[in-house]
CSV table of C-alpha atoms in Angstrom, one decimal:
chain,number,residue,atom,x,y,z
A,1,UNK,CA,-9.7,30.3,24.2
A,2,UNK,CA,-6.0,30.1,23.2
A,3,UNK,CA,-4.0,31.5,20.3
A,4,UNK,CA,-5.3,30.2,17.0
A,5,UNK,CA,-2.5,29.7,14.4
A,6,UNK,CA,-2.6,28.1,10.9
A,7,UNK,CA,0.6,26.0,10.3
A,8,UNK,CA,1.3,24.4,6.9
A,9,UNK,CA,3.3,21.2,7.1
A,10,UNK,CA,4.7,20.7,3.6
A,11,UNK,CA,4.5,20.5,0.7
A,12,UNK,CA,8.2,20.1,1.2
A,13,UNK,CA,9.3,19.4,4.8
A,14,UNK,CA,12.5,18.3,6.4
A,15,UNK,CA,10.7,15.3,8.0
A,16,UNK,CA,9.2,14.1,4.8
A,17,UNK,CA,11.1,14.4,1.6
A,18,UNK,CA,8.0,13.9,-0.5
A,19,UNK,CA,5.4,16.4,-1.4
A,20,UNK,CA,2.3,16.3,0.7
A,21,UNK,CA,0.7,19.3,2.5
A,22,UNK,CA,-1.2,19.2,5.7
A,23,UNK,CA,-2.6,22.5,6.9
A,24,UNK,CA,-3.1,22.4,10.6
A,25,UNK,CA,-5.3,24.7,12.6
A,26,UNK,CA,-3.9,24.9,16.0
A,27,UNK,CA,-5.0,26.3,19.3
A,28,UNK,CA,-2.1,26.7,21.8
A,29,UNK,CA,-0.1,24.2,19.7
A,30,UNK,CA,-2.9,21.6,19.9
A,31,UNK,CA,-4.3,20.7,16.5
A,32,UNK,CA,-8.0,21.3,16.1
A,33,UNK,CA,-8.4,20.8,12.4
A,34,UNK,CA,-6.4,19.6,9.4
A,35,UNK,CA,-6.7,19.7,5.6
A,36,UNK,CA,-4.7,17.5,3.3
A,37,UNK,CA,-3.4,17.9,-0.3
A,38,UNK,CA,-1.7,14.9,-1.9
A,39,UNK,CA,-1.7,15.9,-5.5
A,40,UNK,CA,1.7,17.5,-6.1
A,41,UNK,CA,3.3,14.7,-8.1
A,42,UNK,CA,0.2,13.2,-9.9
A,43,UNK,CA,1.5,11.6,-13.1
A,44,UNK,CA,-1.6,10.0,-14.6
A,45,UNK,CA,-0.1,6.5,-14.7
A,46,UNK,CA,-3.5,4.8,-14.6
A,47,UNK,CA,-4.5,6.9,-17.6
A,48,UNK,CA,-1.3,6.1,-19.5
A,49,UNK,CA,-1.9,2.4,-18.8
A,50,UNK,CA,-5.4,2.7,-20.4
A,51,UNK,CA,-4.2,4.6,-23.5
A,52,UNK,CA,-0.6,4.3,-24.4
A,53,UNK,CA,0.8,1.0,-23.1
A,54,UNK,CA,-0.1,-2.6,-24.1
A,55,UNK,CA,-1.1,-5.0,-21.3
A,56,UNK,CA,2.3,-6.8,-21.5
A,57,UNK,CA,4.2,-3.5,-21.0
A,58,UNK,CA,2.2,-2.3,-18.0
A,59,UNK,CA,4.2,-4.4,-15.4
A,60,UNK,CA,7.2,-2.2,-16.3
A,61,UNK,CA,5.2,1.0,-16.2
A,62,UNK,CA,3.6,0.4,-12.8
A,63,UNK,CA,7.1,-0.4,-11.4
A,64,UNK,CA,7.7,3.3,-12.0
A,65,UNK,CA,4.9,4.3,-9.7
A,66,UNK,CA,7.5,4.2,-6.9
A,67,UNK,CA,11.1,3.3,-6.6
A,68,UNK,CA,10.7,1.7,-3.2
A,69,UNK,CA,7.6,-0.4,-3.9
A,70,UNK,CA,8.4,-1.3,-7.5
A,71,UNK,CA,8.4,-5.0,-6.8
A,72,UNK,CA,5.0,-4.9,-5.1
A,73,UNK,CA,3.4,-2.8,-7.9
A,74,UNK,CA,4.6,-5.2,-10.6
A,75,UNK,CA,3.5,-8.2,-8.5
A,76,UNK,CA,0.0,-6.7,-8.1
A,77,UNK,CA,-0.4,-6.1,-11.8
A,78,UNK,CA,1.0,-9.4,-13.1
A,79,UNK,CA,-1.0,-11.4,-10.5
A,80,UNK,CA,-4.2,-9.7,-11.6
A,81,UNK,CA,-3.4,-10.4,-15.3
A,82,UNK,CA,-2.3,-14.0,-14.6
A,83,UNK,CA,-5.5,-14.7,-12.8
A,84,UNK,CA,-7.5,-13.2,-15.6
A,85,UNK,CA,-5.7,-15.1,-18.3
A,86,UNK,CA,-5.4,-18.3,-16.3
A,87,UNK,CA,-1.7,-18.5,-16.6
A,88,UNK,CA,0.0,-21.0,-14.4
A,89,UNK,CA,3.3,-19.5,-13.2
A,90,UNK,CA,6.1,-21.9,-12.5
A,91,UNK,CA,6.7,-22.6,-8.9
A,92,UNK,CA,10.3,-21.6,-9.1
A,93,UNK,CA,9.2,-18.2,-10.4
A,94,UNK,CA,6.9,-17.8,-7.4
A,95,UNK,CA,9.8,-18.6,-5.0
A,96,UNK,CA,12.0,-16.1,-6.8
A,97,UNK,CA,9.2,-13.5,-6.6
A,98,UNK,CA,8.8,-14.2,-2.9
A,99,UNK,CA,12.6,-13.7,-2.3
A,100,UNK,CA,12.6,-10.3,-4.1
A,101,UNK,CA,9.4,-9.2,-2.5
A,102,UNK,CA,10.8,-9.9,1.0
A,103,UNK,CA,14.1,-8.2,0.1
A,104,UNK,CA,12.1,-5.2,-0.9
A,105,UNK,CA,10.2,-5.3,2.5
A,106,UNK,CA,13.5,-5.5,4.3
A,107,UNK,CA,15.0,-2.4,2.7
A,108,UNK,CA,11.8,-0.5,2.9
A,109,UNK,CA,11.2,-1.3,6.6
A,110,UNK,CA,14.8,-0.4,7.4
A,111,UNK,CA,14.4,2.9,5.6
A,112,UNK,CA,11.2,3.6,7.6
A,113,UNK,CA,13.0,2.8,10.9
A,114,UNK,CA,16.0,4.9,10.0
A,115,UNK,CA,13.8,7.8,9.0
A,116,UNK,CA,11.9,7.6,12.2
A,117,UNK,CA,15.1,7.7,14.2
A,118,UNK,CA,16.1,10.8,12.2
A,119,UNK,CA,12.9,12.7,13.1
A,120,UNK,CA,13.4,11.8,16.7
A,121,UNK,CA,16.8,13.5,16.6
A,122,UNK,CA,18.7,10.2,16.6
A,123,UNK,CA,21.1,11.0,13.7
A,124,UNK,CA,23.6,8.3,14.7
A,125,UNK,CA,20.9,5.6,14.9
A,126,UNK,CA,19.6,6.8,11.5
A,127,UNK,CA,23.1,6.4,10.0
A,128,UNK,CA,23.5,3.0,11.5
A,129,UNK,CA,20.1,1.9,10.1
A,130,UNK,CA,20.9,3.2,6.6
A,131,UNK,CA,24.4,1.7,6.6
A,132,UNK,CA,22.9,-1.7,7.4
A,133,UNK,CA,20.2,-1.2,4.8
A,134,UNK,CA,22.9,-0.9,2.2
A,135,UNK,CA,23.5,-4.7,2.5
A,136,UNK,CA,20.1,-5.4,1.2
A,137,UNK,CA,20.3,-2.7,-1.4
A,138,UNK,CA,23.4,-4.5,-2.8
A,139,UNK,CA,21.6,-7.8,-2.8
A,140,UNK,CA,18.6,-6.3,-4.7
A,141,UNK,CA,21.0,-5.0,-7.3
A,142,UNK,CA,22.7,-8.4,-7.6
A,143,UNK,CA,19.4,-10.2,-8.0
A,144,UNK,CA,17.4,-7.8,-10.1
A,145,UNK,CA,20.1,-5.7,-11.8
A,146,UNK,CA,18.9,-2.5,-10.3
A,147,UNK,CA,19.1,-0.6,-7.0
A,148,UNK,CA,15.7,0.9,-7.5
A,149,UNK,CA,12.9,0.4,-10.2
A,150,UNK,CA,13.4,-3.3,-10.2
A,151,UNK,CA,11.8,-4.9,-13.3
A,152,UNK,CA,11.9,-8.4,-11.9
A,153,UNK,CA,8.5,-10.0,-12.3
A,154,UNK,CA,6.8,-10.2,-15.6
A,155,UNK,CA,3.5,-11.7,-16.8
A,156,UNK,CA,4.2,-15.5,-16.7
A,157,UNK,CA,7.1,-15.5,-14.4
A,158,UNK,CA,10.3,-13.6,-13.7
A,159,UNK,CA,13.1,-12.1,-15.8
A,160,UNK,CA,16.2,-13.4,-14.1
A,161,UNK,CA,17.2,-16.5,-12.2
A,162,UNK,CA,19.5,-16.5,-9.2
A,163,UNK,CA,23.0,-17.9,-9.9
A,164,UNK,CA,24.9,-20.0,-7.4
A,165,UNK,CA,27.2,-17.0,-6.8
A,166,UNK,CA,24.3,-14.7,-6.1
A,167,UNK,CA,22.8,-17.3,-3.8
A,168,UNK,CA,26.1,-17.5,-1.9
A,169,UNK,CA,26.2,-13.7,-1.6
A,170,UNK,CA,22.5,-13.6,-0.5
A,171,UNK,CA,23.2,-16.0,2.3
A,172,UNK,CA,26.3,-14.3,3.5
A,173,UNK,CA,25.0,-10.8,3.5
A,174,UNK,CA,21.6,-11.7,5.0
A,175,UNK,CA,23.4,-13.5,7.8
A,176,UNK,CA,25.2,-10.3,8.6
A,177,UNK,CA,22.1,-8.2,8.2
A,178,UNK,CA,20.2,-10.4,10.6
A,179,UNK,CA,22.7,-9.8,13.3
A,180,UNK,CA,22.6,-6.1,12.6
A,181,UNK,CA,18.8,-6.0,12.6
A,182,UNK,CA,18.7,-7.8,15.9
A,183,UNK,CA,20.9,-5.1,17.3
A,184,UNK,CA,18.7,-2.4,15.8
A,185,UNK,CA,15.5,-4.0,17.1
A,186,UNK,CA,17.1,-4.1,20.6
A,187,UNK,CA,17.9,-0.4,20.4
A,188,UNK,CA,14.5,0.6,19.1
A,189,UNK,CA,12.8,-1.6,21.7
A,190,UNK,CA,14.8,-0.8,24.8
A,191,UNK,CA,16.3,2.6,24.5
A,192,UNK,CA,14.9,4.6,27.4
A,193,UNK,CA,14.6,7.9,25.5
A,194,UNK,CA,13.0,6.4,22.4
A,195,UNK,CA,10.4,4.8,24.6
A,196,UNK,CA,9.7,8.1,26.3
A,197,UNK,CA,9.3,9.8,22.9
A,198,UNK,CA,7.2,7.2,21.1
A,199,UNK,CA,5.2,5.3,23.6
A,200,UNK,CA,1.6,6.5,23.8
A,201,UNK,CA,2.1,9.0,20.9
A,202,UNK,CA,-0.1,8.8,17.8
A,203,UNK,CA,-2.2,6.0,19.2
A,204,UNK,CA,-4.6,4.2,16.7
A,205,UNK,CA,-7.0,2.1,18.8
A,206,UNK,CA,-8.2,-1.2,17.4
A,207,UNK,CA,-11.6,0.3,16.9
A,208,UNK,CA,-10.2,3.2,14.9
A,209,UNK,CA,-8.1,0.8,12.8
A,210,UNK,CA,-11.3,-1.2,11.9
A,211,UNK,CA,-13.5,1.8,11.3
A,212,UNK,CA,-11.0,3.6,9.2
A,213,UNK,CA,-9.8,0.6,7.3
A,214,UNK,CA,-6.2,1.0,8.2
A,215,UNK,CA,-3.7,-1.2,6.4
A,216,UNK,CA,-0.1,-2.5,6.8
A,217,UNK,CA,2.1,-2.2,9.8
A,218,UNK,CA,0.0,0.6,11.3
A,219,UNK,CA,-3.0,-1.8,11.4
A,220,UNK,CA,-1.0,-4.7,12.8
A,221,UNK,CA,0.5,-2.4,15.4
A,222,UNK,CA,-3.0,-1.6,16.5
A,223,UNK,CA,-4.1,-5.2,17.2
A,224,UNK,CA,-5.8,-5.7,13.8
A,225,UNK,CA,-4.6,-9.1,12.5
A,226,UNK,CA,-4.7,-8.3,8.8
A,227,UNK,CA,-1.9,-9.0,6.4
A,228,UNK,CA,-2.5,-9.7,2.7
A,229,UNK,CA,0.2,-12.4,2.8
A,230,UNK,CA,-2.2,-14.2,5.0
A,231,UNK,CA,-5.4,-13.4,3.1
A,232,UNK,CA,-4.5,-13.5,-0.6
A,233,UNK,CA,-2.6,-16.5,-2.1
A,234,UNK,CA,-0.3,-14.8,-4.5
A,235,UNK,CA,3.0,-16.2,-3.3
A,236,UNK,CA,3.9,-19.3,-1.2
A,237,UNK,CA,4.5,-17.4,2.0
A,238,UNK,CA,3.1,-20.1,4.2
A,239,UNK,CA,5.6,-22.6,2.9
A,240,UNK,CA,8.6,-20.5,4.0
A,241,UNK,CA,7.8,-19.6,7.6
A,242,UNK,CA,5.6,-16.5,7.3
A,243,UNK,CA,4.5,-15.1,10.7
A,244,UNK,CA,1.7,-12.7,11.2
A,245,UNK,CA,3.1,-10.0,13.5
A,246,UNK,CA,0.6,-8.1,15.7
A,247,UNK,CA,1.0,-5.7,18.6
A,248,UNK,CA,-1.6,-4.0,20.6
A,249,UNK,CA,-0.2,-0.6,21.7
A,250,UNK,CA,-1.1,1.2,18.5
A,251,UNK,CA,1.5,3.9,19.0
A,252,UNK,CA,4.6,5.1,17.1
A,253,UNK,CA,6.8,2.7,19.1
A,254,UNK,CA,4.6,-0.3,18.2
A,255,UNK,CA,4.5,0.6,14.5
A,256,UNK,CA,8.3,0.7,14.5
A,257,UNK,CA,8.6,-2.7,16.3
A,258,UNK,CA,6.2,-4.4,13.9
A,259,UNK,CA,8.5,-3.3,11.1
A,260,UNK,CA,11.6,-4.6,13.0
A,261,UNK,CA,10.0,-8.0,13.7
A,262,UNK,CA,8.7,-8.2,10.1
A,263,UNK,CA,12.2,-7.5,8.8
A,264,UNK,CA,13.6,-10.4,10.8
A,265,UNK,CA,10.8,-12.7,9.6
A,266,UNK,CA,11.5,-11.6,6.0
A,267,UNK,CA,15.2,-12.5,6.4
A,268,UNK,CA,14.2,-16.0,7.7
A,269,UNK,CA,11.7,-16.4,4.8
A,270,UNK,CA,14.4,-15.6,2.2
A,271,UNK,CA,16.7,-18.3,3.8
A,272,UNK,CA,13.9,-20.8,3.8
A,273,UNK,CA,12.9,-20.0,0.2
A,274,UNK,CA,16.6,-20.5,-0.9
A,275,UNK,CA,16.7,-23.8,0.9
A,276,UNK,CA,13.4,-25.0,-0.7
A,277,UNK,CA,13.9,-23.5,-4.2
A,278,UNK,CA,12.0,-25.7,-6.7
A,279,UNK,CA,13.6,-26.8,-9.9
A,280,UNK,CA,12.2,-25.8,-13.3
A,281,UNK,CA,11.5,-22.8,-15.6
A,282,UNK,CA,11.3,-19.2,-14.4
A,283,UNK,CA,8.8,-18.1,-17.0
A,284,UNK,CA,6.0,-19.5,-19.3
A,285,UNK,CA,5.0,-18.0,-22.6
A,286,UNK,CA,1.9,-15.9,-22.6
A,287,UNK,CA,-0.7,-16.3,-25.3
A,288,UNK,CA,-4.0,-14.6,-26.1
A,289,UNK,CA,-5.5,-11.4,-24.9
A,290,UNK,CA,-7.0,-10.6,-21.5
A,291,UNK,CA,-10.8,-10.6,-21.4
A,292,UNK,CA,-12.9,-9.7,-18.3
A,293,UNK,CA,-12.2,-8.4,-14.9
A,294,UNK,CA,-9.7,-9.4,-12.2
A,295,UNK,CA,-8.3,-8.1,-9.0
A,296,UNK,CA,-5.3,-8.8,-6.8
A,297,UNK,CA,-4.1,-7.8,-3.4
A,298,UNK,CA,-0.4,-7.6,-2.5
A,299,UNK,CA,1.2,-6.9,0.9
A,300,UNK,CA,3.6,-4.1,-0.1
A,301,UNK,CA,5.9,-2.9,2.7
A,302,UNK,CA,3.5,-0.2,3.6
A,303,UNK,CA,0.4,-2.4,3.5
A,304,UNK,CA,-2.3,-3.6,1.3
A,305,UNK,CA,-1.8,-2.7,-2.4
A,306,UNK,CA,-4.9,-3.4,-4.6
A,307,UNK,CA,-5.0,-3.8,-8.3
A,308,UNK,CA,-8.1,-4.0,-10.4
A,309,UNK,CA,-8.0,-4.6,-14.2
A,310,UNK,CA,-10.8,-4.7,-16.8
A,311,UNK,CA,-10.1,-5.9,-20.3
A,312,UNK,CA,-12.0,-6.8,-23.5
A,313,UNK,CA,-9.7,-8.9,-25.7
A,314,UNK,CA,-7.6,-5.9,-26.7
A,315,UNK,CA,-3.9,-5.0,-26.3
A,316,UNK,CA,-5.0,-1.9,-24.3
A,317,UNK,CA,-6.8,-2.4,-21.0
A,318,UNK,CA,-10.2,-0.8,-20.4
A,319,UNK,CA,-9.3,0.1,-16.9
A,320,UNK,CA,-6.4,-0.3,-14.5
A,321,UNK,CA,-7.0,0.8,-10.9
A,322,UNK,CA,-4.3,1.1,-8.3
A,323,UNK,CA,-5.2,1.6,-4.7
A,324,UNK,CA,-2.0,2.1,-2.7
A,325,UNK,CA,-1.5,1.6,1.1
A,326,UNK,CA,-0.7,5.3,1.9
A,327,UNK,CA,-3.9,6.4,0.2
A,328,UNK,CA,-5.8,4.0,2.4
A,329,UNK,CA,-4.1,5.3,5.6
A,330,UNK,CA,-4.6,9.0,5.0
A,331,UNK,CA,-8.1,9.1,6.5
A,332,UNK,CA,-6.7,7.7,9.8
A,333,UNK,CA,-3.8,10.1,9.8
A,334,UNK,CA,-6.2,12.9,9.4
A,335,UNK,CA,-8.3,11.7,12.3
A,336,UNK,CA,-5.2,11.1,14.5
A,337,UNK,CA,-3.9,14.6,14.2
A,338,UNK,CA,-7.0,16.1,15.8
A,339,UNK,CA,-6.2,16.8,19.5
A,340,UNK,CA,-2.5,16.0,19.0
A,341,UNK,CA,0.3,18.4,20.0
A,342,UNK,CA,1.9,19.9,16.9
A,343,UNK,CA,5.3,18.8,18.1
A,344,UNK,CA,4.3,15.1,17.6
A,345,UNK,CA,3.3,15.6,14.0
A,346,UNK,CA,6.6,14.8,12.3
A,347,UNK,CA,7.2,11.5,14.1
A,348,UNK,CA,3.6,10.5,13.7
A,349,UNK,CA,3.6,11.2,9.9
A,350,UNK,CA,6.9,9.3,9.5
A,351,UNK,CA,5.6,6.3,11.6
A,352,UNK,CA,3.2,5.6,8.8
A,353,UNK,CA,6.1,5.4,6.4
A,354,UNK,CA,4.0,7.4,3.8
A,355,UNK,CA,4.7,7.0,0.1
A,356,UNK,CA,3.4,10.0,-1.8
A,357,UNK,CA,5.0,8.8,-5.0
A,358,UNK,CA,2.5,5.8,-4.8
A,359,UNK,CA,-0.4,7.9,-3.6
A,360,UNK,CA,-0.2,10.4,-6.5
A,361,UNK,CA,0.5,7.8,-9.1
B,1,UNK,CA,-11.0,-16.7,-5.3
B,2,UNK,CA,-14.5,-16.1,-4.1
B,3,UNK,CA,-16.0,-12.9,-5.4
B,4,UNK,CA,-19.6,-12.2,-4.8
B,5,UNK,CA,-20.8,-9.3,-7.0
B,6,UNK,CA,-24.1,-7.6,-6.1
B,7,UNK,CA,-25.6,-5.2,-8.7
B,8,UNK,CA,-27.8,-2.5,-7.2
B,9,UNK,CA,-29.3,0.7,-8.6
B,10,UNK,CA,-27.2,3.8,-7.7
B,11,UNK,CA,-29.9,5.2,-5.4
B,12,UNK,CA,-29.9,2.1,-3.3
B,13,UNK,CA,-26.2,1.7,-2.9
B,14,UNK,CA,-25.9,3.3,0.5
B,15,UNK,CA,-28.7,1.1,1.9
B,16,UNK,CA,-27.2,-2.0,0.4
B,17,UNK,CA,-23.8,-1.3,1.9
B,18,UNK,CA,-25.3,-0.3,5.2
B,19,UNK,CA,-27.3,-3.6,5.5
B,20,UNK,CA,-24.2,-5.7,4.8
B,21,UNK,CA,-21.2,-3.8,6.3
B,22,UNK,CA,-19.7,-4.8,9.6
B,23,UNK,CA,-16.3,-3.1,10.3
B,24,UNK,CA,-15.2,-6.0,12.5
B,25,UNK,CA,-15.7,-8.5,9.8
B,26,UNK,CA,-15.2,-6.7,6.5
B,27,UNK,CA,-12.4,-4.4,5.2
B,28,UNK,CA,-13.4,-1.7,2.7
B,29,UNK,CA,-10.8,-1.6,0.0
B,30,UNK,CA,-11.9,1.2,-2.3
B,31,UNK,CA,-14.5,2.4,-4.8
B,32,UNK,CA,-13.5,2.4,-8.4
B,33,UNK,CA,-15.0,4.1,-11.4
B,34,UNK,CA,-14.7,2.9,-15.0
B,35,UNK,CA,-15.9,5.0,-18.0
B,36,UNK,CA,-18.1,2.7,-20.1
B,37,UNK,CA,-19.1,5.3,-22.7
B,38,UNK,CA,-21.2,8.1,-21.5
B,39,UNK,CA,-21.7,6.4,-18.1
B,40,UNK,CA,-19.6,5.2,-15.3
B,41,UNK,CA,-19.5,1.7,-13.7
B,42,UNK,CA,-18.9,2.1,-10.0
B,43,UNK,CA,-17.6,-0.8,-7.9
B,44,UNK,CA,-17.2,-0.8,-4.1
B,45,UNK,CA,-14.7,-3.5,-3.1
B,46,UNK,CA,-14.7,-5.3,0.3
B,47,UNK,CA,-12.7,-8.2,1.6
B,48,UNK,CA,-13.1,-10.3,4.7
B,49,UNK,CA,-10.6,-10.1,7.5
B,50,UNK,CA,-8.6,-13.3,8.1
B,51,UNK,CA,-10.1,-15.3,5.3
B,52,UNK,CA,-8.4,-16.2,2.1
B,53,UNK,CA,-9.5,-14.5,-1.0
B,54,UNK,CA,-13.1,-13.6,0.0
B,55,UNK,CA,-14.5,-10.5,-1.7
B,56,UNK,CA,-17.8,-8.7,-2.0
B,57,UNK,CA,-18.3,-6.2,-4.7
B,58,UNK,CA,-21.2,-3.8,-5.0
B,59,UNK,CA,-21.8,-2.5,-8.6
B,60,UNK,CA,-23.9,0.4,-9.8
B,61,UNK,CA,-24.0,2.5,-12.9
B,62,UNK,CA,-24.1,6.2,-12.9
B,63,UNK,CA,-24.7,8.9,-15.5
B,64,UNK,CA,-22.3,11.8,-15.5
B,65,UNK,CA,-25.0,14.1,-14.2
B,66,UNK,CA,-26.2,11.8,-11.4
B,67,UNK,CA,-25.3,12.5,-7.8
B,68,UNK,CA,-23.3,9.6,-6.5
B,69,UNK,CA,-24.3,9.0,-2.8
B,70,UNK,CA,-21.5,9.1,-0.3
B,71,UNK,CA,-21.0,6.1,2.0
B,72,UNK,CA,-19.0,8.1,4.5
B,73,UNK,CA,-22.0,7.9,6.9
B,74,UNK,CA,-21.3,4.1,7.1
B,75,UNK,CA,-17.5,4.0,6.3
B,76,UNK,CA,-15.9,7.3,7.3
B,77,UNK,CA,-12.6,6.5,5.5
B,78,UNK,CA,-14.3,6.3,2.1
B,79,UNK,CA,-14.1,10.0,1.6
B,80,UNK,CA,-10.7,9.9,0.0
B,81,UNK,CA,-11.8,7.4,-2.7
B,82,UNK,CA,-14.9,9.4,-3.3
B,83,UNK,CA,-12.9,12.6,-3.7
B,84,UNK,CA,-10.7,10.9,-6.1
B,85,UNK,CA,-13.8,9.9,-8.2
B,86,UNK,CA,-14.8,13.6,-8.2
B,87,UNK,CA,-11.3,14.6,-9.4
B,88,UNK,CA,-10.4,12.0,-11.9
B,89,UNK,CA,-13.8,11.1,-13.4
B,90,UNK,CA,-15.5,14.4,-12.7
B,91,UNK,CA,-18.3,12.8,-10.9
B,92,UNK,CA,-20.7,14.7,-8.7
B,93,UNK,CA,-20.2,12.7,-5.5
B,94,UNK,CA,-22.2,13.9,-2.5
B,95,UNK,CA,-20.0,16.0,-0.2
B,96,UNK,CA,-16.8,15.5,-2.2
B,97,UNK,CA,-14.5,18.4,-2.8
B,98,UNK,CA,-12.4,18.7,-5.9
B,99,UNK,CA,-8.7,19.3,-5.8
B,100,UNK,CA,-7.3,16.5,-3.7
B,101,UNK,CA,-5.2,15.3,-6.6
B,102,UNK,CA,-5.6,17.8,-9.4
B,103,UNK,CA,-4.8,21.4,-9.5
B,104,UNK,CA,-7.2,23.9,-11.1
B,105,UNK,CA,-5.2,24.1,-14.3
B,106,UNK,CA,-5.0,20.2,-14.7
B,107,UNK,CA,-7.1,18.4,-17.3
B,108,UNK,CA,-10.6,18.0,-16.2
B,109,UNK,CA,-11.9,14.5,-15.5
B,110,UNK,CA,-8.8,12.8,-17.1
B,111,UNK,CA,-10.2,9.2,-16.7
B,112,UNK,CA,-13.2,9.9,-18.9
B,113,UNK,CA,-12.9,8.5,-22.4
B,114,UNK,CA,-13.3,10.6,-25.6
């Protein structure tokens, strides 16, 4: 029998600048039990979307669920509504959505990789990663008009086209970013100390991943070949060179490398989408009112994002349900902590790239 | 999109999901509750790994004083969605604790209508 200590992690913690609280029961620094509280920033957005906002406004409201995942939230919602109302979105708009969605993935993955370097004590690598990420942040601002809270997609298409000047900038900056990402991947993959710190830590086995319905990079790093881009036809990913990235180690190291490889694939997809950009409109007019039920899945940077809508020919929806990736991954995080050394908690938590803003929408 | 919806009485939901669910083949997405006026329509969403747009949805209706059976015996990760039902719709879900999302001074069952 060792020393039993209760250690709260959060609600605010240096390793995770978002409010979540884990209360760990430890025995000689080994975790024997954990409780979780995710409700610090609950904003009642689902309720607001069922009472205050009209269905055409909701795409802009759900973009406020999270600054980082704004593109994915709007995409999830507009896809569900477009399926329900049988709206045929112009192909050019789908390509533009794909470009912005992948730019969003690039900046989010680079943020996660930098953040993980930071909690491992690699301040310099963290700064390199964030400096390089700035390139894609500038591109997102150029394309959408905003650094965060991008209101790009709308029901029926997108709000802005890409001008030739913006396309030129996209190509130039992404070329630089690809070189920098290759360097970052090399460091994350081959640095001796990083390997020592992250290999074999926080391992999700393939069985755990299936039983606990893990989503996103943590699932793919555990040998589970699931990616919404492969399973739900919401954007033309397969036309622009999408690759399903899967690794088998299941540890922190593998989760980071899945993100690095997905970042490189996302850059390639943006180039290919620019090369194959169709001609035509970027938006179609929307007529009528939604009636019935619909659902949509979107591969947000953190994993599967699920939208369910129910409507009855009114401006206000009967139900809007948002199931975000971090919410889906909390059960496996909780399981993973049991038996782990407390010292491994910060890196393990960050390796999931949790988004509490989304979770407590 | 291929969505197969199966309506079952609430008391049979656990058996229906147990008979169908294979974690190697099916991914459990979530359970959703919609207030339909004095009652709740519950939907358990599943999708098939590796296949394009294949869904299975189990639907049951519950009164607000019914006990909703947990499916965590079959799908351990379902606890978080069930606790959310208890918080946001005020449902009496077997084994669910309140307070995952809402503090004690928050509005009770905010997703109920009226």
